[in-house]
Amino acid sequence: MSPFGVGGGVPVVKEVGDSADEHLIGEAEKIAVALGRMFPGLCEVVLHDLRDPRHAIRAIENNLSGRRVGDSATELGLARIADPEYPSVLQNYPNRFPDGRPAKSTSIGIRNEAGEYIAALCLNLDVSVLSPVTLALSNLVATDAEHREQPLETLRDRTTRELRRTVEELAAERAATPRSLSRQDKKALVRRLHRDGFFDSRDAAQTIADLLGVSRATVYNYSK
């Protein structure tokens, strides 16, 4: 049986006309229309009036399933009518349009003050449209496997603030302050900063020298 409509076995129509319920469904209809117009041609949005399951579809935007206003409720709608404890939200479940296109669906049950399901807002996303886009994006962001292990460059500005923070963090890894590091540790730290490209920024050597409490010449000697 298709997930987008049913034929026989439909429950008896409930009495309609309750003003509070009607107001609630009317507000839900505004949401359905707005959602549909936000994703034109991509996501079908359907509002079901579960008070009248034989003619449940109250509104349908981006009609991708071929249904019409006044068509019957789906299996989910009937399940909610039959069981007030049925889950309020079913999120991102696989579905299929009548022509075979795959869909990703979400169904939101709407209850009145008495706790009865009176409506359901359903979104059916046409994922067949997105598959080529996903493939294109995957190819677009793919990088050469030859250079994945070691990045060739870091696309960020080596500012004095970042340099200071990096020196302090590297010193903290050794439970010390930059100035209290041993000569060997200072040498290792400078070489790491040089390898990571910090020496490319102006006055980097002097900044490092000030942080470590050594001369600028010493910093250059450590970097070799």
CSV table of C-alpha atoms in Angstrom, one decimal:
chain,number,residue,atom,x,y,z
A,1,MET,CA,0.0,0.0,0.0
A,2,SER,CA,1.4,3.4,-0.9
A,3,PRO,CA,2.6,5.7,1.9
A,4,PHE,CA,1.0,8.6,0.1
A,5,GLY,CA,-2.7,7.6,0.3
A,6,VAL,CA,-5.1,4.9,1.2
A,7,GLY,CA,-8.3,3.5,-0.2
A,8,GLY,CA,-10.7,1.4,1.9
A,9,GLY,CA,-10.8,0.7,5.6
A,10,VAL,CA,-11.0,4.4,6.5
A,11,PRO,CA,-12.5,5.2,10.0
A,12,VAL,CA,-15.8,7.0,10.4
A,13,VAL,CA,-15.6,10.7,10.0
A,14,LYS,CA,-15.4,12.6,13.3
A,15,GLU,CA,-17.6,15.5,14.0
A,16,VAL,CA,-16.0,18.7,12.7
A,17,GLY,CA,-16.6,22.3,13.5
A,18,ASP,CA,-15.0,22.7,16.9
A,19,SER,CA,-13.8,26.3,16.8
A,20,ALA,CA,-10.6,25.8,18.8
A,21,ASP,CA,-9.6,22.8,16.7
A,22,GLU,CA,-10.4,24.7,13.5
A,23,HIS,CA,-8.3,27.7,14.7
A,24,LEU,CA,-5.4,25.4,15.4
A,25,ILE,CA,-5.5,23.7,12.0
A,26,GLY,CA,-5.8,27.1,10.4
A,27,GLU,CA,-2.6,28.2,12.0
A,28,ALA,CA,-0.9,25.0,10.9
A,29,GLU,CA,-2.0,25.7,7.4
A,30,LYS,CA,-0.1,29.0,7.4
A,31,ILE,CA,3.0,27.1,8.4
A,32,ALA,CA,2.5,24.5,5.7
A,33,VAL,CA,2.2,27.2,3.0
A,34,ALA,CA,5.2,29.1,4.3
A,35,LEU,CA,7.4,26.0,4.5
A,36,GLY,CA,6.4,24.9,1.0
A,37,ARG,CA,7.2,28.3,-0.5
A,38,MET,CA,10.6,28.3,1.2
A,39,PHE,CA,11.6,25.1,-0.6
A,40,PRO,CA,9.9,25.3,-4.1
A,41,GLY,CA,10.2,22.2,-6.2
A,42,LEU,CA,12.2,20.4,-3.6
A,43,CYS,CA,10.0,19.6,-0.6
A,44,GLU,CA,6.4,18.7,-0.6
A,45,VAL,CA,4.5,20.0,2.4
A,46,VAL,CA,1.1,18.5,3.3
A,47,LEU,CA,-1.4,19.4,6.0
A,48,HIS,CA,-3.8,16.6,6.9
A,49,ASP,CA,-7.0,17.3,8.8
A,50,LEU,CA,-7.4,14.0,10.8
A,51,ARG,CA,-10.9,14.9,11.8
A,52,ASP,CA,-12.0,13.9,8.3
A,53,PRO,CA,-9.7,11.0,7.2
A,54,ARG,CA,-11.6,10.4,4.0
A,55,HIS,CA,-10.9,13.9,2.8
A,56,ALA,CA,-7.9,14.6,5.0
A,57,ILE,CA,-5.6,16.7,2.8
A,58,ARG,CA,-6.3,20.3,3.8
A,59,ALA,CA,-3.3,21.9,2.0
A,60,ILE,CA,-0.5,20.7,-0.2
A,61,GLU,CA,2.5,22.8,-1.4
A,62,ASN,CA,5.0,21.7,-4.0
A,63,ASN,CA,2.9,18.8,-5.1
A,64,LEU,CA,5.4,16.0,-5.8
A,65,SER,CA,3.2,13.0,-5.1
A,66,GLY,CA,0.3,13.8,-7.4
A,67,ARG,CA,-2.3,14.1,-4.5
A,68,ARG,CA,-4.9,16.7,-4.2
A,69,VAL,CA,-6.7,18.7,-1.6
A,70,GLY,CA,-9.5,16.5,-0.3
A,71,ASP,CA,-7.6,13.2,-0.8
A,72,SER,CA,-7.6,10.6,2.0
A,73,ALA,CA,-5.2,10.2,5.0
A,74,THR,CA,-2.1,8.1,4.8
A,75,GLU,CA,-1.4,5.1,7.0
A,76,LEU,CA,0.3,7.3,9.5
A,77,GLY,CA,-2.7,9.5,9.7
A,78,LEU,CA,-5.0,6.6,10.4
A,79,ALA,CA,-2.5,5.2,13.0
A,80,ARG,CA,-2.6,8.5,14.9
A,81,ILE,CA,-6.4,8.5,14.8
A,82,ALA,CA,-6.6,5.0,16.1
A,83,ASP,CA,-3.9,5.5,18.8
A,84,PRO,CA,-3.6,8.7,20.8
A,85,GLU,CA,-0.2,7.4,22.1
A,86,TYR,CA,1.2,7.2,18.6
A,87,PRO,CA,4.5,9.2,18.4
A,88,SER,CA,4.0,12.9,17.8
A,89,VAL,CA,7.0,13.3,15.6
A,90,LEU,CA,8.5,10.8,13.1
A,91,GLN,CA,11.7,12.4,11.8
A,92,ASN,CA,13.7,11.7,8.6
A,93,TYR,CA,12.3,8.3,7.7
A,94,PRO,CA,12.8,6.9,4.2
A,95,ASN,CA,9.8,7.1,1.8
A,96,ARG,CA,9.0,7.0,-1.9
A,97,PHE,CA,6.9,9.0,-4.2
A,98,PRO,CA,4.4,7.1,-6.4
A,99,ASP,CA,6.7,7.4,-9.4
A,100,GLY,CA,9.5,5.7,-7.5
A,101,ARG,CA,11.6,8.7,-6.6
A,102,PRO,CA,13.2,8.3,-3.1
A,103,ALA,CA,12.0,10.8,-0.4
A,104,LYS,CA,13.0,11.7,3.1
A,105,SER,CA,10.0,12.4,5.2
A,106,THR,CA,9.0,13.9,8.5
A,107,SER,CA,5.6,13.7,10.0
A,108,ILE,CA,4.4,15.9,12.9
A,109,GLY,CA,1.2,15.1,14.7
A,110,ILE,CA,-0.9,18.0,16.1
A,111,ARG,CA,-3.0,17.5,19.1
A,112,ASN,CA,-5.9,19.6,20.6
A,113,GLU,CA,-6.3,20.5,24.2
A,114,ALA,CA,-8.0,17.1,24.8
A,115,GLY,CA,-4.9,15.3,23.6
A,116,GLU,CA,-6.5,14.1,20.4
A,117,TYR,CA,-4.7,14.1,17.1
A,118,ILE,CA,-6.6,16.5,14.9
A,119,ALA,CA,-4.0,17.2,12.2
A,120,ALA,CA,-0.6,16.2,10.9
A,121,LEU,CA,2.0,18.3,9.1
A,122,CYS,CA,4.1,16.2,6.7
A,123,LEU,CA,7.3,17.1,4.8
A,124,ASN,CA,8.5,14.9,1.9
A,125,LEU,CA,11.9,15.9,0.6
A,126,ASP,CA,12.8,14.8,-3.0
A,127,VAL,CA,16.3,13.4,-2.4
A,128,SER,CA,16.6,12.3,-6.0
A,129,VAL,CA,17.1,16.0,-6.9
A,130,LEU,CA,19.9,16.3,-4.3
A,131,SER,CA,21.9,13.3,-5.2
A,132,PRO,CA,23.7,14.8,-8.2
A,133,VAL,CA,24.3,18.0,-6.2
A,134,THR,CA,25.8,15.9,-3.4
A,135,LEU,CA,28.1,14.1,-5.8
A,136,ALA,CA,29.2,17.4,-7.4
A,137,LEU,CA,29.9,19.0,-3.9
A,138,SER,CA,31.8,15.9,-2.9
A,139,ASN,CA,34.0,16.2,-6.0
A,140,LEU,CA,34.4,19.9,-5.4
A,141,VAL,CA,35.7,19.6,-1.8
A,142,ALA,CA,37.8,16.6,-2.5
A,143,THR,CA,41.6,17.1,-2.2
A,144,ASP,CA,44.5,15.3,-3.7
A,145,ALA,CA,45.3,12.2,-1.7
A,146,GLU,CA,49.0,12.8,-2.3
A,147,HIS,CA,49.0,15.8,0.1
A,148,ARG,CA,46.5,14.7,2.8
A,149,GLU,CA,49.1,13.6,5.4
A,150,GLN,CA,51.0,16.8,5.7
A,151,PRO,CA,49.3,20.2,4.8
A,152,LEU,CA,51.5,22.3,2.5
A,153,GLU,CA,50.4,25.5,4.0
A,154,THR,CA,48.1,27.0,6.7
A,155,LEU,CA,45.8,29.7,5.5
A,156,ARG,CA,45.9,32.0,8.5
A,157,ASP,CA,47.6,35.2,9.6
A,158,ARG,CA,50.4,34.7,12.1
A,159,THR,CA,49.5,37.6,14.3
A,160,THR,CA,51.4,38.5,17.5
A,161,ARG,CA,48.5,37.5,19.6
A,162,GLU,CA,48.4,34.0,18.0
A,163,LEU,CA,52.2,33.7,18.4
A,164,ARG,CA,52.0,34.6,22.0
A,165,ARG,CA,49.2,32.2,22.7
A,166,THR,CA,51.0,29.4,20.9
A,167,VAL,CA,54.3,29.9,22.8
A,168,GLU,CA,52.4,29.9,26.1
A,169,GLU,CA,50.5,26.8,25.2
A,170,LEU,CA,53.6,24.9,24.2
A,171,ALA,CA,55.3,26.0,27.4
A,172,ALA,CA,52.3,24.9,29.4
A,173,GLU,CA,52.5,21.4,27.9
A,174,ARG,CA,55.8,21.2,29.8
A,175,ALA,CA,54.3,22.6,33.0
A,176,ALA,CA,56.4,25.8,32.6
A,177,THR,CA,56.2,29.4,31.5
A,178,PRO,CA,58.1,30.4,28.3
A,179,ARG,CA,60.9,32.1,30.3
A,180,SER,CA,61.4,29.1,32.7
A,181,LEU,CA,61.8,26.6,29.9
A,182,SER,CA,65.2,24.9,29.7
A,183,ARG,CA,67.6,25.8,26.9
A,184,GLN,CA,66.8,22.5,25.1
A,185,ASP,CA,63.0,23.1,25.4
A,186,LYS,CA,63.3,26.7,24.1
A,187,LYS,CA,65.3,25.4,21.2
A,188,ALA,CA,62.7,22.8,20.4
A,189,LEU,CA,59.9,25.3,20.7
A,190,VAL,CA,61.6,27.8,18.4
A,191,ARG,CA,62.1,25.1,15.8
A,192,ARG,CA,58.5,24.1,16.0
A,193,LEU,CA,57.4,27.7,15.5
A,194,HIS,CA,59.7,28.0,12.5
A,195,ARG,CA,58.3,24.8,11.0
A,196,ASP,CA,54.7,26.0,11.5
A,197,GLY,CA,55.4,29.2,9.7
A,198,PHE,CA,55.4,31.8,12.5
A,199,PHE,CA,58.7,33.3,11.3
A,200,ASP,CA,57.0,34.5,8.1
A,201,SER,CA,55.3,37.4,9.9
A,202,ARG,CA,57.1,40.6,10.6
A,203,ASP,CA,58.9,41.0,14.0
A,204,ALA,CA,58.2,37.4,14.9
A,205,ALA,CA,61.8,36.7,15.9
A,206,GLN,CA,61.8,39.6,18.3
A,207,THR,CA,58.4,38.7,19.8
A,208,ILE,CA,59.6,35.2,20.4
A,209,ALA,CA,62.8,36.5,21.9
A,210,ASP,CA,60.9,38.7,24.3
A,211,LEU,CA,58.6,35.8,25.3
A,212,LEU,CA,61.5,33.4,26.0
A,213,GLY,CA,63.8,36.0,27.6
A,214,VAL,CA,66.6,35.5,25.1
A,215,SER,CA,68.2,37.6,22.4
A,216,ARG,CA,66.9,37.8,18.8
A,217,ALA,CA,70.2,36.3,17.6
A,218,THR,CA,69.7,33.4,20.0
A,219,VAL,CA,66.2,32.8,18.5
A,220,TYR,CA,67.7,32.6,15.0
A,221,ASN,CA,70.4,30.2,16.2
A,222,TYR,CA,67.7,28.0,17.8
A,223,SER,CA,65.7,27.9,14.6
A,224,LYS,CA,68.6,26.3,12.6
